[in-house]
Amino acid sequence: MKFTGTRNYVATDDLRMAVDAAVNLQRPLLIKGEPGTGKTMLAEEVAEGLGKPLIQWHIKSTTKAQQGLYEYDAVSRLRDSQLGDEKVYDIGNYIKRGKLWDAFAAEEQVVLLIDEIDKADIEFPNDLLVELDRMEFFVYETGETVRAVHRPIIIITSNNEKELPDAFLRRCFFHFINFPDRDTMRQIIDVHYPGIAQSLVQEAMEIFFDLRSVPGLKKKPSTSELIDWLKLLMADDIPDEILRERDQSKAIPPLYGALLKNEQDVHLLERLAFMHRRESR
């Protein structure tokens, strides 16, 4: 069982090897990389490529590890007991399964995505160590032990917003998705827009990589933003000549809102354009 990419996702050789290694080692695959490099999409495409169901657990700053296992709704049980509801005698009626429980209980092997784990509290990864290691957990309210019917393929993504604990890292297979080079970027564009004019791609990529090389840029444009920008360029039918003959004294590219996402970077490019105009006088 090997992951070879899909028609919608260009996977480099290193990434394919990382997925296969994690599957063979039966360890979670920890994926890091710039935002917009396809970390979350990887799990979706691995599930499609291997023919497995996908369960997604998107982590927020308020997410607790316990929520991935189960939650006990004591408030509802108390209310039902006051109303004389018969279902209060079965505590299982108030246990809500989490995403890990769903993955463990699945009748076939699934791909489990734990997305943006670094958003949660620093203790979040440590609180899942035993469950991810032993593939089981104990439900105290019912006295049952939930064991994985099939060990899920676990993909964990991180944007490096905070460091992850060493004990957690030891249990993972790690891969960093490097930013695509020009050849890989062309393949990605071809997947999204098979009929796009290559002259437009060439000029757009020149501007895109020039932007990424600007010193001091707070947020470099990502792959997904280039894809969005190309879509707008095609929708507005902007000729590639406009991109090719761009004036360096006007450093802001057309429809820049798809590439630049904060005012500091816009102001930076405007200052660079102003300096270029002064130097050219």
PDB file of C-alpha atoms in Angstrom:
ATOM      1  CA  MET A   1       0.000   0.000   0.000  1.00  0.00           C
ATOM      2  CA  LYS A   2       1.854   3.078  -1.269  1.00  0.00           C
ATOM      3  CA  PHE A   3       0.786   6.679  -1.716  1.00  0.00           C
ATOM      4  CA  THR A   4       1.624   7.972  -5.184  1.00  0.00           C
ATOM      5  CA  GLY A   5      -0.270  11.255  -5.149  1.00  0.00           C
ATOM      6  CA  THR A   6      -3.571  11.909  -6.920  1.00  0.00           C
ATOM      7  CA  ARG A   7      -4.730  13.757  -9.985  1.00  0.00           C
ATOM      8  CA  ASN A   8      -5.534  16.748  -7.747  1.00  0.00           C
ATOM      9  CA  TYR A   9      -2.365  16.792  -5.650  1.00  0.00           C
ATOM     10  CA  VAL A  10       1.268  16.977  -6.732  1.00  0.00           C
ATOM     11  CA  ALA A  11       3.328  15.068  -4.169  1.00  0.00           C
ATOM     12  CA  THR A  12       7.125  15.230  -4.337  1.00  0.00           C
ATOM     13  CA  ASP A  13       9.177  12.048  -4.003  1.00  0.00           C
ATOM     14  CA  ASP A  14      10.197  13.035  -0.462  1.00  0.00           C
ATOM     15  CA  LEU A  15       6.602  13.552   0.597  1.00  0.00           C
ATOM     16  CA  ARG A  16       5.457  10.245  -0.893  1.00  0.00           C
ATOM     17  CA  MET A  17       8.281   8.469   0.936  1.00  0.00           C
ATOM     18  CA  ALA A  18       7.306  10.189   4.205  1.00  0.00           C
ATOM     19  CA  VAL A  19       3.693   9.038   3.911  1.00  0.00           C
ATOM     20  CA  ASP A  20       4.768   5.461   3.144  1.00  0.00           C
ATOM     21  CA  ALA A  21       7.285   5.469   6.010  1.00  0.00           C
ATOM     22  CA  ALA A  22       4.672   6.647   8.543  1.00  0.00           C
ATOM     23  CA  VAL A  23       2.216   3.987   7.345  1.00  0.00           C
ATOM     24  CA  ASN A  24       4.822   1.231   7.572  1.00  0.00           C
ATOM     25  CA  LEU A  25       6.080   2.356  10.982  1.00  0.00           C
ATOM     26  CA  GLN A  26       2.480   2.776  12.207  1.00  0.00           C
ATOM     27  CA  ARG A  27       3.353   6.183  13.604  1.00  0.00           C
ATOM     28  CA  PRO A  28       1.606   9.538  13.192  1.00  0.00           C
ATOM     29  CA  LEU A  29       2.968  11.623  10.317  1.00  0.00           C
ATOM     30  CA  LEU A  30       3.761  15.136  11.559  1.00  0.00           C
ATOM     31  CA  ILE A  31       3.678  17.610   8.676  1.00  0.00           C
ATOM     32  CA  LYS A  32       5.079  21.126   8.938  1.00  0.00           C
ATOM     33  CA  GLY A  33       5.523  23.838   6.315  1.00  0.00           C
ATOM     34  CA  GLU A  34       4.449  27.328   5.354  1.00  0.00           C
ATOM     35  CA  PRO A  35       0.705  28.032   5.452  1.00  0.00           C
ATOM     36  CA  GLY A  36      -0.785  27.353   2.044  1.00  0.00           C
ATOM     37  CA  THR A  37       1.598  24.552   1.047  1.00  0.00           C
ATOM     38  CA  GLY A  38      -1.079  21.852   1.120  1.00  0.00           C
ATOM     39  CA  LYS A  39      -0.626  20.271   4.559  1.00  0.00           C
ATOM     40  CA  THR A  40      -4.336  19.843   5.258  1.00  0.00           C
ATOM     41  CA  MET A  41      -5.054  18.831   1.682  1.00  0.00           C
ATOM     42  CA  LEU A  42      -2.440  16.083   2.012  1.00  0.00           C
ATOM     43  CA  ALA A  43      -4.656  14.120   4.408  1.00  0.00           C
ATOM     44  CA  GLU A  44      -7.609  14.423   2.039  1.00  0.00           C
ATOM     45  CA  GLU A  45      -5.534  13.203  -0.892  1.00  0.00           C
ATOM     46  CA  VAL A  46      -3.899  10.366   1.093  1.00  0.00           C
ATOM     47  CA  ALA A  47      -7.388   9.141   1.980  1.00  0.00           C
ATOM     48  CA  GLU A  48      -8.442   9.332  -1.674  1.00  0.00           C
ATOM     49  CA  GLY A  49      -5.204   7.820  -2.966  1.00  0.00           C
ATOM     50  CA  LEU A  50      -5.358   4.855  -0.570  1.00  0.00           C
ATOM     51  CA  GLY A  51      -9.126   4.463  -0.804  1.00  0.00           C
ATOM     52  CA  LYS A  52      -9.708   5.132   2.904  1.00  0.00           C
ATOM     53  CA  PRO A  53     -12.416   7.133   4.719  1.00  0.00           C
ATOM     54  CA  LEU A  54     -11.239  10.460   6.165  1.00  0.00           C
ATOM     55  CA  ILE A  55     -11.997  11.743   9.679  1.00  0.00           C
ATOM     56  CA  GLN A  56     -10.976  15.347  10.314  1.00  0.00           C
ATOM     57  CA  TRP A  57     -10.310  16.930  13.703  1.00  0.00           C
ATOM     58  CA  HIS A  58      -9.639  20.653  13.278  1.00  0.00           C
ATOM     59  CA  ILE A  59      -7.931  22.042  16.368  1.00  0.00           C
ATOM     60  CA  LYS A  60      -8.760  25.447  17.870  1.00  0.00           C
ATOM     61  CA  SER A  61      -7.125  27.399  20.682  1.00  0.00           C
ATOM     62  CA  THR A  62      -9.863  26.175  23.047  1.00  0.00           C
ATOM     63  CA  THR A  63      -9.722  22.502  22.012  1.00  0.00           C
ATOM     64  CA  LYS A  64      -8.882  20.000  24.746  1.00  0.00           C
ATOM     65  CA  ALA A  65      -7.450  16.543  24.149  1.00  0.00           C
ATOM     66  CA  GLN A  66     -10.360  14.969  26.032  1.00  0.00           C
ATOM     67  CA  GLN A  67     -12.742  16.215  23.338  1.00  0.00           C
ATOM     68  CA  GLY A  68     -11.013  13.953  20.840  1.00  0.00           C
ATOM     69  CA  LEU A  69     -11.832  10.941  23.015  1.00  0.00           C
ATOM     70  CA  TYR A  70     -15.311  11.708  24.368  1.00  0.00           C
ATOM     71  CA  GLU A  71     -17.320  14.220  26.371  1.00  0.00           C
ATOM     72  CA  TYR A  72     -19.732  13.463  29.215  1.00  0.00           C
ATOM     73  CA  ASP A  73     -22.790  15.722  29.298  1.00  0.00           C
ATOM     74  CA  ALA A  74     -23.540  15.788  33.013  1.00  0.00           C
ATOM     75  CA  VAL A  75     -25.764  18.865  32.694  1.00  0.00           C
ATOM     76  CA  SER A  76     -28.185  17.143  30.307  1.00  0.00           C
ATOM     77  CA  ARG A  77     -28.307  14.087  32.542  1.00  0.00           C
ATOM     78  CA  LEU A  78     -29.134  16.218  35.577  1.00  0.00           C
ATOM     79  CA  ARG A  79     -31.871  18.014  33.664  1.00  0.00           C
ATOM     80  CA  ASP A  80     -33.363  14.725  32.423  1.00  0.00           C
ATOM     81  CA  SER A  81     -33.304  13.293  35.940  1.00  0.00           C
ATOM     82  CA  GLN A  82     -35.276  16.295  37.189  1.00  0.00           C
ATOM     83  CA  LEU A  83     -37.813  15.679  34.425  1.00  0.00           C
ATOM     84  CA  GLY A  84     -38.052  11.991  35.264  1.00  0.00           C
ATOM     85  CA  ASP A  85     -36.697  10.821  31.910  1.00  0.00           C
ATOM     86  CA  GLU A  86     -35.979   7.067  31.879  1.00  0.00           C
ATOM     87  CA  LYS A  87     -32.836   7.399  29.775  1.00  0.00           C
ATOM     88  CA  VAL A  88     -30.893   8.792  32.754  1.00  0.00           C
ATOM     89  CA  TYR A  89     -30.372   5.207  33.935  1.00  0.00           C
ATOM     90  CA  ASP A  90     -28.081   4.533  30.958  1.00  0.00           C
ATOM     91  CA  ILE A  91     -25.095   6.853  31.289  1.00  0.00           C
ATOM     92  CA  GLY A  92     -24.081   5.951  27.761  1.00  0.00           C
ATOM     93  CA  ASN A  93     -26.849   8.235  26.530  1.00  0.00           C
ATOM     94  CA  TYR A  94     -24.762  11.185  27.720  1.00  0.00           C
ATOM     95  CA  ILE A  95     -21.413  10.154  26.277  1.00  0.00           C
ATOM     96  CA  LYS A  96     -20.548  11.986  23.055  1.00  0.00           C
ATOM     97  CA  ARG A  97     -17.879  10.327  20.952  1.00  0.00           C
ATOM     98  CA  GLY A  98     -14.873  12.335  19.802  1.00  0.00           C
ATOM     99  CA  LYS A  99     -12.950  12.047  16.559  1.00  0.00           C
ATOM    100  CA  LEU A 100     -10.405   9.598  17.991  1.00  0.00           C
ATOM    101  CA  TRP A 101     -13.187   7.330  19.200  1.00  0.00           C
ATOM    102  CA  ASP A 102     -14.774   7.454  15.744  1.00  0.00           C
ATOM    103  CA  ALA A 103     -11.441   6.521  14.164  1.00  0.00           C
ATOM    104  CA  PHE A 104     -10.835   3.684  16.651  1.00  0.00           C
ATOM    105  CA  ALA A 105     -14.340   2.269  16.242  1.00  0.00           C
ATOM    106  CA  ALA A 106     -14.402   2.374  12.435  1.00  0.00           C
ATOM    107  CA  GLU A 107     -14.991  -0.985  10.750  1.00  0.00           C
ATOM    108  CA  GLU A 108     -12.175  -0.275   8.289  1.00  0.00           C
ATOM    109  CA  GLN A 109      -8.891   1.576   8.522  1.00  0.00           C
ATOM    110  CA  VAL A 110      -9.373   5.343   8.231  1.00  0.00           C
ATOM    111  CA  VAL A 111      -7.140   8.370   7.737  1.00  0.00           C
ATOM    112  CA  LEU A 112      -7.369  10.640  10.788  1.00  0.00           C
ATOM    113  CA  LEU A 113      -6.354  14.277  10.318  1.00  0.00           C
ATOM    114  CA  ILE A 114      -5.414  16.237  13.443  1.00  0.00           C
ATOM    115  CA  ASP A 115      -5.172  19.670  11.856  1.00  0.00           C
ATOM    116  CA  GLU A 116      -3.060  22.554  13.233  1.00  0.00           C
ATOM    117  CA  ILE A 117      -2.150  20.887  16.518  1.00  0.00           C
ATOM    118  CA  ASP A 118       0.014  23.873  17.464  1.00  0.00           C
ATOM    119  CA  LYS A 119      -3.092  26.047  17.925  1.00  0.00           C
ATOM    120  CA  ALA A 120      -4.022  24.218  21.118  1.00  0.00           C
ATOM    121  CA  ASP A 121      -2.580  24.510  24.597  1.00  0.00           C
ATOM    122  CA  ILE A 122       1.019  23.321  25.012  1.00  0.00           C
ATOM    123  CA  GLU A 123      -0.199  20.328  27.061  1.00  0.00           C
ATOM    124  CA  PHE A 124      -2.544  19.150  24.303  1.00  0.00           C
ATOM    125  CA  PRO A 125      -0.004  16.875  22.514  1.00  0.00           C
ATOM    126  CA  ASN A 126       1.187  15.330  25.796  1.00  0.00           C
ATOM    127  CA  ASP A 127      -2.396  14.546  26.783  1.00  0.00           C
ATOM    128  CA  LEU A 128      -2.705  12.302  23.715  1.00  0.00           C
ATOM    129  CA  LEU A 129       0.567  10.390  24.119  1.00  0.00           C
ATOM    130  CA  VAL A 130      -0.870   7.212  25.607  1.00  0.00           C
ATOM    131  CA  GLU A 131      -3.885   7.093  23.298  1.00  0.00           C
ATOM    132  CA  LEU A 132      -1.800   7.528  20.144  1.00  0.00           C
ATOM    133  CA  ASP A 133       0.798   5.046  21.387  1.00  0.00           C
ATOM    134  CA  ARG A 134      -1.439   2.234  22.630  1.00  0.00           C
ATOM    135  CA  MET A 135      -4.408   2.942  20.371  1.00  0.00           C
ATOM    136  CA  GLU A 136      -6.813   2.690  23.299  1.00  0.00           C
ATOM    137  CA  PHE A 137      -8.353   4.755  26.069  1.00  0.00           C
ATOM    138  CA  PHE A 138     -10.555   4.210  29.123  1.00  0.00           C
ATOM    139  CA  VAL A 139     -14.054   5.680  29.534  1.00  0.00           C
ATOM    140  CA  TYR A 140     -14.372   6.281  33.281  1.00  0.00           C
ATOM    141  CA  GLU A 141     -18.114   6.925  33.289  1.00  0.00           C
ATOM    142  CA  THR A 142     -18.990   3.555  31.722  1.00  0.00           C
ATOM    143  CA  GLY A 143     -15.949   1.530  32.775  1.00  0.00           C
ATOM    144  CA  GLU A 144     -15.183   0.416  29.200  1.00  0.00           C
ATOM    145  CA  THR A 145     -11.904   0.420  27.325  1.00  0.00           C
ATOM    146  CA  VAL A 146     -12.091   1.577  23.712  1.00  0.00           C
ATOM    147  CA  ARG A 147      -9.480  -0.108  21.507  1.00  0.00           C
ATOM    148  CA  ALA A 148      -8.817   0.606  17.848  1.00  0.00           C
ATOM    149  CA  VAL A 149     -10.387  -2.027  15.610  1.00  0.00           C
ATOM    150  CA  HIS A 150      -7.908  -0.957  12.927  1.00  0.00           C
ATOM    151  CA  ARG A 151      -4.944   1.321  13.604  1.00  0.00           C
ATOM    152  CA  PRO A 152      -5.763   4.581  11.776  1.00  0.00           C
ATOM    153  CA  ILE A 153      -3.311   6.374   9.515  1.00  0.00           C
ATOM    154  CA  ILE A 154      -2.769   9.587  11.474  1.00  0.00           C
ATOM    155  CA  ILE A 155      -1.642  12.813   9.833  1.00  0.00           C
ATOM    156  CA  ILE A 156      -0.908  15.773  12.119  1.00  0.00           C
ATOM    157  CA  THR A 157      -0.276  19.261  10.764  1.00  0.00           C
ATOM    158  CA  SER A 158       1.481  22.182  12.422  1.00  0.00           C
ATOM    159  CA  ASN A 159       2.210  25.764  11.353  1.00  0.00           C
ATOM    160  CA  ASN A 160       5.017  26.018  13.909  1.00  0.00           C
ATOM    161  CA  GLU A 161       3.167  28.585  16.006  1.00  0.00           C
ATOM    162  CA  LYS A 162       4.609  26.924  19.094  1.00  0.00           C
ATOM    163  CA  GLU A 163       7.097  24.173  19.853  1.00  0.00           C
ATOM    164  CA  LEU A 164       5.771  20.658  20.357  1.00  0.00           C
ATOM    165  CA  PRO A 165       6.960  18.545  23.321  1.00  0.00           C
ATOM    166  CA  ASP A 166       9.905  16.191  22.738  1.00  0.00           C
ATOM    167  CA  ALA A 167       7.973  13.208  24.078  1.00  0.00           C
ATOM    168  CA  PHE A 168       5.325  13.807  21.419  1.00  0.00           C
ATOM    169  CA  LEU A 169       7.860  14.345  18.631  1.00  0.00           C
ATOM    170  CA  ARG A 170       9.561  11.031  19.438  1.00  0.00           C
ATOM    171  CA  ARG A 171       6.353   9.199  18.576  1.00  0.00           C
ATOM    172  CA  CYS A 172       5.946  10.833  15.153  1.00  0.00           C
ATOM    173  CA  PHE A 173       7.521  10.535  11.736  1.00  0.00           C
ATOM    174  CA  PHE A 174       8.366  14.092  10.705  1.00  0.00           C
ATOM    175  CA  HIS A 175       8.313  15.756   7.300  1.00  0.00           C
ATOM    176  CA  PHE A 176       8.711  19.413   6.364  1.00  0.00           C
ATOM    177  CA  ILE A 177       7.028  20.422   3.106  1.00  0.00           C
ATOM    178  CA  ASN A 178       9.518  22.695   1.372  1.00  0.00           C
ATOM    179  CA  PHE A 179       8.122  25.535  -0.671  1.00  0.00           C
ATOM    180  CA  PRO A 180       7.692  24.299  -4.258  1.00  0.00           C
ATOM    181  CA  ASP A 181      10.402  25.146  -6.762  1.00  0.00           C
ATOM    182  CA  ARG A 182       9.413  26.541 -10.145  1.00  0.00           C
ATOM    183  CA  ASP A 183       9.068  23.171 -11.862  1.00  0.00           C
ATOM    184  CA  THR A 184       6.897  21.753  -9.085  1.00  0.00           C
ATOM    185  CA  MET A 185       4.849  24.960  -9.048  1.00  0.00           C
ATOM    186  CA  ARG A 186       4.149  24.575 -12.767  1.00  0.00           C
ATOM    187  CA  GLN A 187       2.900  21.033 -12.131  1.00  0.00           C
ATOM    188  CA  ILE A 188       0.615  22.304  -9.356  1.00  0.00           C
ATOM    189  CA  ILE A 189      -0.779  25.027 -11.634  1.00  0.00           C
ATOM    190  CA  ASP A 190      -1.348  22.498 -14.423  1.00  0.00           C
ATOM    191  CA  VAL A 191      -3.355  20.325 -12.027  1.00  0.00           C
ATOM    192  CA  HIS A 192      -5.655  23.236 -11.142  1.00  0.00           C
ATOM    193  CA  TYR A 193      -5.837  24.895 -14.568  1.00  0.00           C
ATOM    194  CA  PRO A 194      -4.985  22.353 -17.302  1.00  0.00           C
ATOM    195  CA  GLY A 195      -5.771  24.728 -20.188  1.00  0.00           C
ATOM    196  CA  ILE A 196      -4.109  27.878 -18.864  1.00  0.00           C
ATOM    197  CA  ALA A 197      -1.898  29.842 -21.257  1.00  0.00           C
ATOM    198  CA  GLN A 198       1.737  29.081 -20.465  1.00  0.00           C
ATOM    199  CA  SER A 199       2.768  32.647 -21.248  1.00  0.00           C
ATOM    200  CA  LEU A 200       0.441  33.874 -18.480  1.00  0.00           C
ATOM    201  CA  VAL A 201       1.841  31.274 -16.085  1.00  0.00           C
ATOM    202  CA  GLN A 202       5.400  32.359 -16.904  1.00  0.00           C
ATOM    203  CA  GLU A 203       4.792  36.042 -16.273  1.00  0.00           C
ATOM    204  CA  ALA A 204       2.661  35.440 -13.174  1.00  0.00           C
ATOM    205  CA  MET A 205       5.311  33.181 -11.672  1.00  0.00           C
ATOM    206  CA  GLU A 206       8.006  35.803 -12.276  1.00  0.00           C
ATOM    207  CA  ILE A 207       5.999  38.353 -10.290  1.00  0.00           C
ATOM    208  CA  PHE A 208       5.084  35.780  -7.639  1.00  0.00           C
ATOM    209  CA  PHE A 209       8.655  34.640  -6.940  1.00  0.00           C
ATOM    210  CA  ASP A 210       9.913  38.246  -7.105  1.00  0.00           C
ATOM    211  CA  LEU A 211       7.377  39.129  -4.401  1.00  0.00           C
ATOM    212  CA  ARG A 212       8.485  36.242  -2.222  1.00  0.00           C
ATOM    213  CA  SER A 213      12.088  37.449  -2.460  1.00  0.00           C
ATOM    214  CA  VAL A 214      11.322  40.985  -1.226  1.00  0.00           C
ATOM    215  CA  PRO A 215      13.228  41.492   2.061  1.00  0.00           C
ATOM    216  CA  GLY A 216      11.066  42.390   5.041  1.00  0.00           C
ATOM    217  CA  LEU A 217       7.801  40.998   3.699  1.00  0.00           C
ATOM    218  CA  LYS A 218       5.671  40.069   6.703  1.00  0.00           C
ATOM    219  CA  LYS A 219       3.712  37.335   4.935  1.00  0.00           C
ATOM    220  CA  LYS A 220       5.076  35.839   1.762  1.00  0.00           C
ATOM    221  CA  PRO A 221       2.404  34.787  -0.738  1.00  0.00           C
ATOM    222  CA  SER A 222       1.772  31.039  -0.683  1.00  0.00           C
ATOM    223  CA  THR A 223       0.964  28.409  -3.270  1.00  0.00           C
ATOM    224  CA  SER A 224      -2.779  28.622  -2.619  1.00  0.00           C
ATOM    225  CA  GLU A 225      -2.634  32.408  -3.060  1.00  0.00           C
ATOM    226  CA  LEU A 226      -0.880  32.059  -6.407  1.00  0.00           C
ATOM    227  CA  ILE A 227      -3.645  29.680  -7.511  1.00  0.00           C
ATOM    228  CA  ASP A 228      -6.287  32.215  -6.457  1.00  0.00           C
ATOM    229  CA  TRP A 229      -4.434  35.039  -8.204  1.00  0.00           C
ATOM    230  CA  LEU A 230      -4.211  33.104 -11.475  1.00  0.00           C
ATOM    231  CA  LYS A 231      -7.936  32.400 -11.280  1.00  0.00           C
ATOM    232  CA  LEU A 232      -8.612  36.139 -10.991  1.00  0.00           C
ATOM    233  CA  LEU A 233      -6.223  36.987 -13.818  1.00  0.00           C
ATOM    234  CA  MET A 234      -8.064  34.539 -16.079  1.00  0.00           C
ATOM    235  CA  ALA A 235     -11.503  35.696 -14.931  1.00  0.00           C
ATOM    236  CA  ASP A 236     -10.654  39.361 -15.638  1.00  0.00           C
ATOM    237  CA  ASP A 237      -8.960  38.334 -18.890  1.00  0.00           C
ATOM    238  CA  ILE A 238      -5.846  40.335 -18.032  1.00  0.00           C
ATOM    239  CA  PRO A 239      -3.355  39.885 -20.894  1.00  0.00           C
ATOM    240  CA  ASP A 240       0.052  38.567 -19.959  1.00  0.00           C
ATOM    241  CA  GLU A 241       1.594  41.599 -21.706  1.00  0.00           C
ATOM    242  CA  ILE A 242       0.463  43.726 -18.779  1.00  0.00           C
ATOM    243  CA  LEU A 243       2.398  41.487 -16.436  1.00  0.00           C
ATOM    244  CA  ARG A 244       5.410  41.266 -18.741  1.00  0.00           C
ATOM    245  CA  GLU A 245       5.662  45.020 -19.259  1.00  0.00           C
ATOM    246  CA  ARG A 246       5.005  45.957 -15.656  1.00  0.00           C
ATOM    247  CA  ASP A 247       6.494  49.243 -14.493  1.00  0.00           C
ATOM    248  CA  GLN A 248       8.987  48.757 -11.658  1.00  0.00           C
ATOM    249  CA  SER A 249       7.981  52.165 -10.345  1.00  0.00           C
ATOM    250  CA  LYS A 250       4.523  50.652  -9.746  1.00  0.00           C
ATOM    251  CA  ALA A 251       5.539  47.707  -7.601  1.00  0.00           C
ATOM    252  CA  ILE A 252       1.983  46.603  -6.719  1.00  0.00           C
ATOM    253  CA  PRO A 253       0.824  43.860  -9.126  1.00  0.00           C
ATOM    254  CA  PRO A 254      -2.744  43.871 -10.494  1.00  0.00           C
ATOM    255  CA  LEU A 255      -5.336  42.247  -8.207  1.00  0.00           C
ATOM    256  CA  TYR A 256      -2.696  42.226  -5.474  1.00  0.00           C
ATOM    257  CA  GLY A 257      -5.314  41.447  -2.797  1.00  0.00           C
ATOM    258  CA  ALA A 258      -5.041  37.766  -3.694  1.00  0.00           C
ATOM    259  CA  LEU A 259      -1.291  37.784  -2.933  1.00  0.00           C
ATOM    260  CA  LEU A 260      -0.755  40.367  -0.192  1.00  0.00           C
ATOM    261  CA  LYS A 261      -2.782  39.931   2.973  1.00  0.00           C
ATOM    262  CA  ASN A 262      -1.824  42.850   5.214  1.00  0.00           C
ATOM    263  CA  GLU A 263      -1.324  46.579   4.858  1.00  0.00           C
ATOM    264  CA  GLN A 264       2.299  46.480   6.065  1.00  0.00           C
ATOM    265  CA  ASP A 265       3.360  44.511   3.006  1.00  0.00           C
ATOM    266  CA  VAL A 266       1.378  46.782   0.671  1.00  0.00           C
ATOM    267  CA  HIS A 267       3.061  49.836   2.211  1.00  0.00           C
ATOM    268  CA  LEU A 268       6.456  48.147   1.894  1.00  0.00           C
ATOM    269  CA  LEU A 269       5.981  47.616  -1.843  1.00  0.00           C
ATOM    270  CA  GLU A 270       4.723  51.167  -2.254  1.00  0.00           C
ATOM    271  CA  ARG A 271       7.868  52.481  -0.535  1.00  0.00           C
ATOM    272  CA  LEU A 272      10.045  50.335  -2.799  1.00  0.00           C
ATOM    273  CA  ALA A 273       8.215  51.706  -5.848  1.00  0.00           C
ATOM    274  CA  PHE A 274       8.713  55.262  -4.570  1.00  0.00           C
ATOM    275  CA  MET A 275      12.438  54.655  -4.071  1.00  0.00           C
ATOM    276  CA  HIS A 276      12.697  53.182  -7.580  1.00  0.00           C
ATOM    277  CA  ARG A 277      11.033  56.301  -9.066  1.00  0.00           C
ATOM    278  CA  ARG A 278      13.468  58.564  -7.228  1.00  0.00           C
ATOM    279  CA  GLU A 279      16.489  56.563  -8.395  1.00  0.00           C
ATOM    280  CA  SER A 280      15.314  56.610 -12.006  1.00  0.00           C
ATOM    281  CA  ARG A 281      15.055  60.409 -12.173  1.00  0.00           C
TER     282      ARG A 281
END
